[in-house]
């Protein structure tokens, strides 16, 4: 194993289990008998998931070994599954979306109204010349027009690319170029953390950075859309009004047709495209929303993730709407700034299910239990967490002070690549273990292996690997060649497995079979739930004048994950504060301000091995205010002490 691979050390396993409340178990969507029985026959069990959807043409098989494809021969339309069928079932008046804007506005859409809006938007897309398989970019904040546009794209079979609005214009243009997209939906601006942020200039920048003409549709959030500024600009409101009352026949899509691309961070420095399909992905999204999040049509369900990330795609939009529930969309949720607001929202809307991130929970915990205690949270039935490991103390706090010890907490492990949950507890079936995600879902095979690909002993850390195809797997993994390629290139050696997807996470399994996920072993870091490739940030920094080299690492300070950039200057005569300013600006421009390191630390050199490799482990230890470990591999061990004393002097 290379010296600088991140830790495989075992975290302290939780030593207690917590039973789900009887009242929950009695009403759970999935019980022990119903779920285990149906998966006994292996992959066929996934049919239960596909049965949650309406198909135009039934699939020929659940999984086809030869093509490595799910539900081959099946056809369906995602927007029809999320809207029309609920209306046809007489639930047109039921609430589909409830939106709370940061400026205090609210808007509610029934399934009827949402379908009307999606139809008008789909007709608008067509009027702009968008055809099946054209790629549409959605650079939009948490406003109802975003799920509307996603569903409109799905209706006409145009894959969408949602780009998180925290990304800079340059990052947006890069994604449009990579995906070959020439249609952009955006907003004049949005609110974040109480600040009004304009997006107009960013859309303008795209026009010059994308080498083909871009048609832009602008949603009016600030009241500043004046029917557009350029020949290819459209005001969303007038466009949709023009097509009000339109009815667009949902396009029949094959199970394995593309539903969307989503870009995430890998280790190469380039955005990593992940493609999710129509049938497998939607079945996985609906099934896990049903089985893990226990969503029912009459629920009010709140997932605080931004739709720009995979969690928002799967568990704000597609999964819950496929089940016909009421989705709460809160513009300010993804970076909670008010101490009472989350609890006031739960009380006011009678939220049944609250799904959020460990970072948010740690923030709530710091603010204090008196805030949730001041509100009636008795409507809650289930709590969930996603995106990072949750420490047992934060888990307990959430369970006690938000759930009143009366709601199961599901700790859901998954990734952009997996499309939906893969490892968690089933809330009506399993006891929970604070700090441990749980078990591979029925139908999912996961192994924790050592570098040689052998299964490790319980309690020992190793590489988390998925050893069978799963329903929501991305198109990138749909050929056997790809599976093998991945297994061969990277540690661990997975060549013994017929199928193996290496997750790049380390984990351990305890004596009871619970999987505890430790964290990434590649150069991807998670800070505040955001996923960053250290390479992408380092290359932005390395372009700054006066910088010779940079290494970006994460660490833990005061219980929170933080990101540090260690920068070695090329020219000692430059002023550090100026270089620091330029470093932060470069990150903001190339990626976005959400990727700004918490600390920029200057050092004459980075710690290196004799072969010239940067030893990140030591920087991670410094970033965590820990005593640095073994420095014997370094050719410049004195550098570690130098960095630490410069930090002490600050
Ligand atoms: O390291 C794992 C961590 O988040 C990574 C995936 O990040 P992303 O693709 O942005 O998807 C986030 C939403 C699913 C994983 O490789 N991760 C995610 N959920 C958990 C987790 N780590 C521990 N426990 C979890 N429940």
XYZ file of C-alpha atoms and ligand atoms in Angstrom:
676
model
C 0.000 0.000 0.000
C 1.482 3.383 -0.896
C 2.783 5.254 2.081
C 0.380 8.143 1.787
C -2.870 6.150 1.458
C -5.231 7.404 4.076
C -5.894 5.506 7.234
C -7.451 2.089 7.471
C -7.400 2.286 11.238
C -10.435 0.961 12.987
C -12.682 3.509 14.641
C -14.052 2.730 18.041
C -17.030 0.441 17.340
C -20.292 1.351 18.992
C -20.915 -1.168 21.759
C -24.662 -0.851 22.137
C -27.634 -1.354 19.927
C -30.897 0.551 19.993
C -34.163 -1.147 19.147
C -36.601 0.627 16.847
C -39.775 1.652 18.710
C -42.563 -0.901 18.524
C -44.998 1.722 17.218
C -42.672 2.303 14.271
C -42.124 -1.374 13.526
C -45.871 -2.008 13.414
C -46.406 0.465 10.625
C -43.085 0.117 8.724
C -43.246 -0.264 4.943
C -40.845 -3.150 5.135
C -40.934 -5.884 7.737
C -38.552 -8.733 8.349
C -40.707 -11.320 6.561
C -41.621 -9.175 3.579
C -38.105 -8.139 2.730
C -35.951 -11.109 3.508
C -38.255 -13.526 1.784
C -38.261 -11.653 -1.480
C -34.485 -11.420 -1.693
C -33.860 -15.061 -0.919
C -33.656 -15.831 -4.583
C -30.833 -13.383 -5.160
C -31.156 -10.682 -7.766
C -34.769 -11.526 -8.514
C -35.604 -9.798 -5.251
C -34.909 -6.460 -6.878
C -38.090 -7.024 -8.846
C -39.874 -5.764 -5.730
C -38.264 -2.414 -6.441
C -39.232 -2.346 -10.108
C -42.808 -3.219 -9.104
C -43.082 0.120 -7.350
C -43.091 1.757 -10.804
C -45.471 1.787 -13.763
C -43.895 0.335 -16.882
C -44.968 0.906 -20.475
C -43.294 -2.281 -21.667
C -42.462 -4.902 -19.090
C -38.792 -5.867 -18.764
C -37.640 -9.262 -20.055
C -35.525 -10.042 -17.006
C -34.544 -8.420 -13.743
C -30.870 -8.606 -14.628
C -29.204 -9.711 -17.818
C -25.854 -11.388 -17.205
C -24.660 -11.006 -20.785
C -25.165 -7.293 -21.123
C -24.722 -6.655 -17.385
C -27.880 -4.528 -17.569
C -30.857 -4.181 -15.248
C -34.448 -4.609 -16.375
C -33.571 -5.031 -20.083
C -36.384 -4.537 -22.544
C -38.430 -2.499 -20.082
C -39.622 0.980 -20.955
C -41.100 3.776 -18.878
C -41.100 7.508 -18.364
C -39.794 8.977 -15.124
C -42.003 12.078 -15.131
C -45.073 9.919 -15.734
C -44.063 7.814 -12.722
C -43.515 10.851 -10.529
C -46.654 12.757 -11.592
C -49.258 11.441 -14.033
C -49.880 8.161 -12.301
C -50.632 9.854 -8.986
C -53.070 12.199 -10.709
C -54.644 9.233 -12.520
C -55.041 7.541 -9.156
C -57.207 10.435 -7.977
C -54.473 12.135 -5.945
C -54.253 15.257 -8.096
C -55.210 17.469 -5.152
C -52.590 15.988 -2.830
C -49.652 18.265 -2.105
C -46.549 17.390 -4.107
C -44.195 20.262 -3.249
C -44.213 22.787 -0.459
C -41.559 25.447 -0.905
C -40.241 27.873 1.705
C -38.121 30.655 0.276
C -35.449 32.328 2.347
C -37.165 35.649 2.130
C -40.188 34.089 3.879
C -42.268 33.293 0.779
C -44.094 29.984 0.441
C -45.552 28.163 -2.549
C -47.441 24.903 -2.661
C -47.992 22.686 -5.702
C -50.520 19.888 -5.776
C -49.702 16.920 -8.026
C -52.155 18.427 -10.545
C -50.414 21.781 -10.471
C -46.947 20.278 -10.637
C -47.956 18.207 -13.644
C -49.338 21.318 -15.369
C -46.120 23.239 -14.719
C -43.970 20.334 -15.900
C -46.036 20.041 -19.072
C -45.654 23.755 -19.800
C -41.907 23.567 -19.162
C -41.557 20.452 -21.325
C -43.396 22.273 -24.133
C -41.080 25.257 -23.613
C -38.027 23.021 -23.914
C -39.388 21.626 -27.161
C -40.040 25.141 -28.446
C -36.362 25.912 -27.875
C -35.494 22.978 -30.098
C -34.566 20.532 -27.345
C -35.025 16.967 -28.566
C -34.740 13.536 -27.003
C -31.156 12.863 -25.803
C -30.111 16.546 -25.919
C -28.361 17.534 -22.718
C -29.905 20.335 -20.625
C -27.899 22.072 -17.893
C -29.759 23.243 -14.795
C -27.749 25.716 -12.742
C -30.455 26.526 -10.262
C -30.844 26.954 -6.534
C -33.510 25.388 -4.325
C -36.552 26.821 -6.072
C -39.549 24.782 -7.311
C -38.544 25.510 -10.910
C -35.566 23.164 -10.465
C -37.523 19.930 -9.829
C -40.007 21.146 -12.436
C -37.225 21.485 -15.023
C -35.743 18.091 -14.082
C -39.106 16.403 -14.546
C -39.730 18.315 -17.786
C -36.390 17.052 -19.147
C -37.280 13.517 -18.072
C -40.662 13.888 -19.779
C -39.099 14.540 -23.171
C -36.138 12.190 -22.660
C -33.512 14.947 -22.456
C -30.864 14.030 -19.851
C -30.222 16.840 -17.389
C -27.052 17.991 -15.711
C -27.798 19.828 -12.472
C -24.827 21.935 -11.398
C -24.756 23.082 -7.760
C -25.056 26.885 -7.686
C -22.026 27.167 -5.402
C -19.861 26.278 -8.406
C -18.203 29.145 -10.225
C -18.908 30.203 -13.814
C -15.726 28.475 -14.909
C -16.727 25.181 -13.279
C -20.188 25.474 -14.859
C -18.720 26.105 -18.318
C -16.387 23.135 -17.916
C -19.350 20.859 -17.201
C -21.329 22.243 -20.149
C -18.374 21.667 -22.465
C -17.790 18.150 -21.174
C -21.432 17.170 -21.546
C -21.942 18.964 -24.870
C -24.869 20.962 -23.511
C -26.198 24.056 -25.264
C -29.259 24.825 -23.141
C -28.913 26.386 -19.723
C -31.643 27.013 -17.167
C -30.601 29.354 -14.403
C -31.913 32.050 -12.042
C -31.113 35.718 -11.794
C -29.920 34.912 -8.285
C -30.627 33.142 -5.039
C -30.289 33.411 -1.300
C -27.601 31.620 0.611
C -27.030 31.981 4.321
C -29.168 35.113 4.255
C -27.131 36.761 1.450
C -28.549 37.524 -1.964
C -26.219 36.128 -4.626
C -26.494 37.131 -8.259
C -26.055 34.477 -10.937
C -26.437 36.757 -13.948
C -22.721 37.292 -14.537
C -22.004 33.604 -14.318
C -24.448 32.838 -17.116
C -22.787 35.583 -19.152
C -19.365 34.029 -18.601
C -20.628 30.697 -19.896
C -21.500 32.398 -23.148
C -17.846 33.188 -23.776
C -16.349 30.006 -22.332
C -18.477 27.489 -24.197
C -17.518 27.270 -27.869
C -21.072 27.014 -29.165
C -24.189 29.105 -28.811
C -25.938 28.636 -25.492
C -29.678 29.232 -25.081
C -30.358 30.550 -21.595
C -33.642 30.465 -19.720
C -33.709 32.629 -16.607
C -36.001 32.157 -13.633
C -36.939 35.350 -11.850
C -35.925 35.082 -8.201
C -35.032 38.700 -7.502
C -37.505 40.352 -9.840
C -34.667 41.389 -12.134
C -35.461 39.355 -15.228
C -36.410 41.766 -17.975
C -37.257 39.358 -20.768
C -33.577 38.667 -21.289
C -30.563 40.598 -22.395
C -29.361 38.617 -25.384
C -30.940 37.108 -28.478
C -30.739 33.648 -26.945
C -32.041 34.586 -23.470
C -35.555 33.730 -22.357
C -37.442 34.690 -19.244
C -38.733 31.476 -17.728
C -42.060 32.977 -16.651
C -43.022 34.288 -20.078
C -41.850 31.142 -21.817
C -43.867 28.890 -19.544
C -46.883 31.182 -19.695
C -46.803 30.937 -23.475
C -47.091 27.172 -23.133
C -49.567 27.119 -20.269
C -52.107 24.350 -20.694
C -49.854 22.341 -23.020
C -49.928 18.596 -22.734
C -46.716 16.819 -23.633
C -46.902 13.083 -24.101
C -44.210 11.477 -21.902
C -41.550 9.941 -24.129
C -41.113 6.201 -23.749
C -37.556 5.527 -22.563
C -35.693 2.263 -22.345
C -34.648 1.084 -18.861
C -31.041 1.737 -19.717
C -31.499 5.113 -21.394
C -29.804 8.007 -19.644
C -31.843 9.968 -17.113
C -29.123 12.383 -16.024
C -25.441 13.071 -15.693
C -24.067 14.331 -12.437
C -20.531 15.556 -11.985
C -18.663 14.687 -8.848
C -15.064 14.882 -7.676
C -12.613 12.102 -8.287
C -8.878 12.071 -7.932
C -7.863 13.274 -11.397
C -8.603 16.960 -10.984
C -11.211 16.796 -13.761
C -14.923 16.654 -12.937
C -16.012 13.016 -12.898
C -19.151 12.318 -14.895
C -21.573 9.753 -13.453
C -24.527 8.694 -15.629
C -27.681 7.308 -14.083
C -30.230 5.363 -16.064
C -33.990 5.504 -16.271
C -35.278 2.121 -15.053
C -32.619 0.859 -12.652
C -31.982 4.214 -11.005
C -35.639 5.139 -10.526
C -36.468 1.670 -9.163
C -33.556 1.931 -6.725
C -34.577 5.471 -5.709
C -38.216 4.481 -5.160
C -37.405 1.217 -3.376
C -34.960 2.748 -0.898
C -37.291 5.723 -0.280
C -39.938 3.130 0.562
C -37.841 0.594 2.470
C -35.239 2.768 4.219
C -36.883 6.194 4.526
C -40.284 4.562 5.046
C -41.993 7.220 2.922
C -45.772 6.978 2.564
C -48.020 9.024 0.282
C -49.584 10.938 3.183
C -46.272 11.965 4.703
C -44.613 15.346 4.716
C -41.034 14.528 3.997
C -38.018 16.794 4.375
C -34.530 16.118 3.080
C -32.339 19.157 3.633
C -29.787 18.369 0.892
C -29.326 20.717 -2.039
C -30.736 19.268 -5.261
C -27.376 20.043 -6.899
C -25.932 16.935 -5.216
C -26.934 13.307 -5.677
C -28.825 13.240 -2.370
C -31.110 15.948 -3.693
C -31.624 14.139 -6.999
C -32.517 10.805 -5.442
C -34.087 11.770 -2.134
C -35.561 15.227 -2.704
C -36.907 14.686 -6.196
C -37.084 11.240 -7.780
C -37.588 8.742 -4.937
C -40.170 10.687 -2.899
C -42.162 11.931 -5.909
C -42.235 8.433 -7.403
C -43.976 7.427 -4.150
C -46.427 10.341 -4.350
C -45.552 11.965 -1.043
C -45.384 15.654 -0.036
C -41.852 17.015 -0.403
C -40.779 20.027 1.606
C -38.276 22.193 -0.233
C -36.497 24.701 1.969
C -34.301 27.207 0.184
C -32.201 27.904 3.246
C -31.874 24.364 4.530
C -28.593 23.240 3.098
C -26.614 25.628 5.266
C -28.922 26.163 8.221
C -28.202 29.580 9.679
C -31.040 30.052 12.117
C -31.115 28.106 15.356
C -34.872 27.806 15.624
C -35.798 27.554 11.964
C -35.319 23.795 11.420
C -37.518 22.989 14.407
C -40.074 25.653 13.573
C -40.304 24.197 10.064
C -40.845 20.658 11.374
C -43.543 21.898 13.764
C -45.269 24.131 11.247
C -45.486 21.572 8.448
C -45.922 18.497 10.636
C -42.853 16.870 9.091
C -42.898 13.072 9.406
C -39.419 12.262 8.093
C -36.308 14.428 8.440
C -33.188 13.413 6.508
C -30.055 15.528 6.965
C -26.267 15.464 7.288
C -23.998 14.735 10.261
C -22.458 18.216 9.753
C -25.871 19.802 10.270
C -26.519 17.610 13.309
C -23.186 18.607 14.865
C -24.111 22.236 14.276
C -27.533 21.740 15.933
C -25.787 20.014 18.822
C -23.431 22.938 19.303
C -26.348 25.379 19.283
C -28.011 23.399 22.049
C -30.909 21.150 22.828
C -33.050 24.048 24.030
C -33.846 24.962 20.411
C -35.495 21.680 19.382
C -36.990 21.446 22.895
C -38.889 24.689 22.317
C -40.895 23.144 19.480
C -43.402 20.365 19.112
C -41.580 17.769 17.028
C -44.005 14.957 17.755
C -44.989 14.632 14.086
C -41.584 13.049 13.384
C -41.570 9.313 12.716
C -38.126 8.687 11.208
C -34.772 10.460 11.117
C -31.928 9.871 8.689
C -28.352 10.945 8.073
C -26.177 10.871 4.973
C -22.903 12.005 3.498
C -20.288 11.392 6.169
C -19.699 9.124 9.128
C -21.729 10.178 12.143
C -20.047 9.832 15.512
C -22.055 8.005 18.187
C -22.421 11.171 20.301
C -24.035 13.157 17.484
C -26.191 10.156 16.598
C -27.405 9.963 20.219
C -28.104 13.673 20.343
C -30.211 13.479 17.192
C -32.035 10.400 18.479
C -32.782 11.930 21.894
C -33.295 15.632 21.303
C -34.925 15.571 17.891
C -36.496 12.119 17.790
C -37.433 11.992 21.486
C -36.134 8.389 21.488
C -39.202 7.520 19.512
C -37.903 7.588 15.910
C -35.417 5.219 14.308
C -32.323 6.971 12.914
C -31.078 5.473 9.642
C -27.423 6.151 8.880
C -27.381 5.687 5.122
C -24.126 4.923 3.330
C -23.961 5.478 -0.394
C -22.249 7.598 -3.056
C -22.921 9.634 -6.185
C -21.855 6.528 -8.092
C -24.265 4.173 -6.327
C -27.344 6.316 -7.092
C -29.070 5.334 -3.841
C -28.549 3.717 -0.440
C -26.499 0.520 -0.295
C -25.603 0.103 3.385
C -27.899 1.072 6.253
C -30.355 -0.435 8.674
C -33.923 -1.144 7.621
C -35.797 0.874 10.232
C -38.593 -1.619 10.850
C -36.307 -4.639 10.850
C -32.917 -3.980 12.420
C -31.634 -2.679 15.715
C -29.482 0.410 15.205
C -25.900 0.775 16.305
C -24.876 4.427 16.792
C -21.869 5.197 14.595
C -22.268 2.143 12.364
C -24.118 2.500 9.063
C -25.641 -0.992 9.259
C -25.902 -3.853 6.798
C -25.721 -4.148 3.028
C -29.333 -3.839 1.875
C -31.012 -7.035 0.722
C -29.703 -7.704 -2.776
C -26.447 -5.839 -2.132
C -23.216 -7.748 -1.567
C -20.441 -5.841 0.146
C -17.111 -7.099 1.452
C -14.386 -5.433 3.452
C -11.121 -6.749 2.044
C -7.379 -6.323 2.482
C -4.943 -5.274 -0.237
C -4.910 -8.823 -1.643
C -8.675 -8.904 -1.928
C -9.214 -11.310 0.982
C -11.999 -10.702 3.477
C -10.665 -9.222 6.728
C -11.468 -10.372 10.244
C -14.328 -8.679 12.123
C -13.187 -5.438 13.691
C -10.262 -4.968 11.298
C -10.221 -2.076 8.862
C -10.089 -2.742 5.140
C -11.349 -1.633 1.736
C -15.108 -1.450 1.251
C -16.031 -3.188 -1.977
C -19.378 -3.984 -3.613
C -19.145 -7.431 -5.146
C -22.365 -7.734 -7.139
C -24.072 -5.351 -9.550
C -26.826 -3.320 -7.894
C -29.968 -1.847 -9.353
C -29.001 1.835 -9.326
C -25.475 1.342 -10.614
C -24.318 3.953 -13.102
C -23.890 3.411 -16.826
C -20.129 3.733 -16.374
C -20.178 0.342 -14.644
C -22.467 -1.382 -17.076
C -19.834 -3.338 -18.931
C -17.826 -6.138 -17.441
C -14.657 -4.608 -18.851
C -15.138 -1.548 -16.720
C -15.616 -3.552 -13.574
C -12.458 -5.509 -14.214
C -10.535 -2.397 -15.209
C -11.368 -0.713 -11.965
C -10.479 -3.757 -9.927
C -7.132 -4.229 -11.579
C -5.915 -0.672 -11.450
C -6.442 0.227 -7.870
C -5.765 -1.359 -4.563
C -7.124 -3.701 -3.383
C -6.625 -6.543 -5.832
C -10.188 -7.517 -6.711
C -9.430 -9.867 -9.568
C -10.879 -12.848 -7.685
C -14.356 -11.368 -7.834
C -16.440 -11.685 -10.952
C -17.834 -8.220 -10.310
C -16.270 -5.751 -7.964
C -16.700 -2.056 -7.500
C -14.165 -0.487 -5.190
C -15.831 2.339 -3.276
C -12.588 4.098 -2.232
C -13.858 3.966 1.363
C -12.340 2.118 4.272
C -14.609 0.306 6.702
C -14.835 -2.540 9.157
C -17.469 -5.101 9.942
C -18.059 -5.993 13.583
C -18.960 -9.352 15.115
C -22.661 -8.646 14.589
C -22.205 -7.848 10.903
C -22.666 -4.068 11.155
C -20.534 -2.084 8.723
C -18.847 1.022 10.096
C -17.528 3.302 7.378
C -14.294 5.040 8.334
C -13.714 7.371 5.398
C -12.104 7.778 1.984
C -8.783 6.157 1.210
C -8.243 8.081 -2.024
C -7.545 11.772 -2.399
C -11.172 12.732 -2.176
C -12.163 14.599 0.969
C -15.532 15.374 2.480
C -15.898 18.701 4.227
C -19.321 19.919 5.407
C -20.776 17.048 3.405
C -19.247 18.377 0.153
C -17.056 16.068 -1.856
C -13.781 17.509 -3.171
C -10.928 15.983 -5.113
C -7.784 17.406 -3.519
C -6.236 17.507 -7.009
C -8.863 19.917 -8.344
C -8.201 22.384 -5.518
C -4.445 21.894 -5.654
C -4.297 22.570 -9.372
C -6.325 25.769 -8.924
C -3.822 26.870 -6.257
C -0.747 25.801 -8.216
C -1.714 28.227 -11.001
C -1.331 31.195 -8.657
C 1.735 33.280 -9.221
C 4.210 32.828 -6.418
C 3.083 29.282 -5.586
C 5.505 26.434 -6.250
C 3.387 23.611 -4.899
C 0.335 22.947 -2.764
C -1.210 20.045 -0.890
C -4.802 20.113 0.296
C -5.887 17.810 3.108
C -8.780 17.448 5.490
C -8.535 17.222 9.243
C -10.798 17.342 12.246
C -10.799 20.352 14.550
C -13.438 20.970 17.225
C -15.360 17.954 16.014
C -15.792 19.353 12.495
C -14.051 18.327 9.279
C -11.933 21.171 7.951
C -9.834 21.675 4.853
C -6.278 23.009 4.989
C -4.100 24.065 2.061
C -0.318 23.763 2.612
C 1.396 26.032 0.171
C 5.069 26.303 -0.623
C 5.953 29.612 -2.285
C 8.210 29.793 -5.328
C 9.420 33.216 -4.415
C 10.129 33.953 -0.769
C 10.009 37.692 -1.367
C 6.256 37.745 -1.970
C 4.000 38.771 0.885
C 2.138 35.855 2.407
C -1.109 37.749 2.837
C -1.120 38.644 -0.852
C -0.436 35.089 -1.941
C -3.077 33.865 0.514
C -5.624 36.252 -1.004
C -4.705 35.102 -4.512
C -4.966 31.433 -3.481
C -8.474 31.909 -2.092
C -9.543 33.888 -5.133
C -8.225 31.198 -7.492
C -10.219 28.507 -5.679
C -13.317 30.686 -5.778
C -12.986 31.332 -9.496
C -12.054 27.837 -10.628
C -14.375 25.879 -8.339
C -16.509 28.102 -6.127
C -16.417 29.788 -2.759
C -17.765 26.676 -1.012
C -14.386 25.032 -1.808
C -12.294 27.670 -0.002
C -9.845 26.036 2.401
C -10.398 26.881 6.067
C -6.695 27.613 6.485
C -3.847 28.411 4.091
C -0.552 27.417 5.705
C 2.769 28.476 4.198
C 5.777 26.192 4.355
C 9.156 26.383 2.668
C 8.662 22.811 1.395
C 6.029 20.088 1.563
C 6.969 16.939 3.521
C 8.338 14.510 0.928
C 9.675 10.993 0.706
C 13.064 10.407 -0.877
C 11.253 9.570 -4.103
C 9.575 12.987 -4.012
C 6.031 11.989 -2.985
C 4.188 14.323 -0.645
C 3.283 12.554 2.592
C -0.275 13.736 3.140
C -0.785 11.641 6.248
C 1.477 13.991 8.202
C -0.337 17.062 6.916
C -3.656 15.493 7.897
C -2.306 14.956 11.398
C -1.138 18.567 11.581
C -4.523 19.736 10.266
C -6.142 17.808 13.126
C -3.851 19.362 15.750
C -2.444 15.896 16.401
C 1.096 14.890 17.200
C 2.563 13.901 13.792
C 3.438 10.210 13.560
C 6.389 8.499 11.945
C 8.534 10.904 9.924
C 11.266 8.413 9.075
C 10.126 8.111 5.456
C 10.778 11.820 4.905
C 13.796 13.236 3.205
C 13.040 16.556 4.955
C 11.723 15.586 8.423
C 12.574 19.020 9.851
C 9.730 20.491 7.786
C 7.089 18.962 10.077
C 8.390 20.840 13.110
C 8.684 24.008 11.039
C 5.040 23.881 9.956
C 3.868 23.214 13.494
C 5.818 26.051 14.999
C 4.599 28.450 12.303
C 1.044 27.472 13.207
C 1.718 28.003 16.896
C 3.025 31.492 16.124
C -0.160 32.488 14.307
O -16.928 8.461 2.119
C -18.281 8.133 1.938
C -19.149 9.282 2.425
O -19.439 10.053 1.286
C -18.825 9.485 0.120
C -19.709 9.706 -1.080
O -19.866 11.071 -1.294
P -20.859 11.611 -2.403
O -20.599 10.911 -3.678
O -20.760 13.080 -2.364
O -22.278 11.160 -1.922
C -22.833 11.740 -0.788
C -24.260 11.314 -0.659
C -24.457 9.870 -0.574
C -18.631 8.042 0.468
O -17.614 7.454 -0.317
N -20.412 8.807 3.014
C -21.635 8.915 2.495
N -22.565 8.459 3.362
C -21.901 8.026 4.447
C -20.526 8.252 4.223
N -19.602 7.917 5.138
C -20.014 7.331 6.276
N -21.318 7.102 6.568
C -22.297 7.430 5.689
N -23.572 7.212 5.994
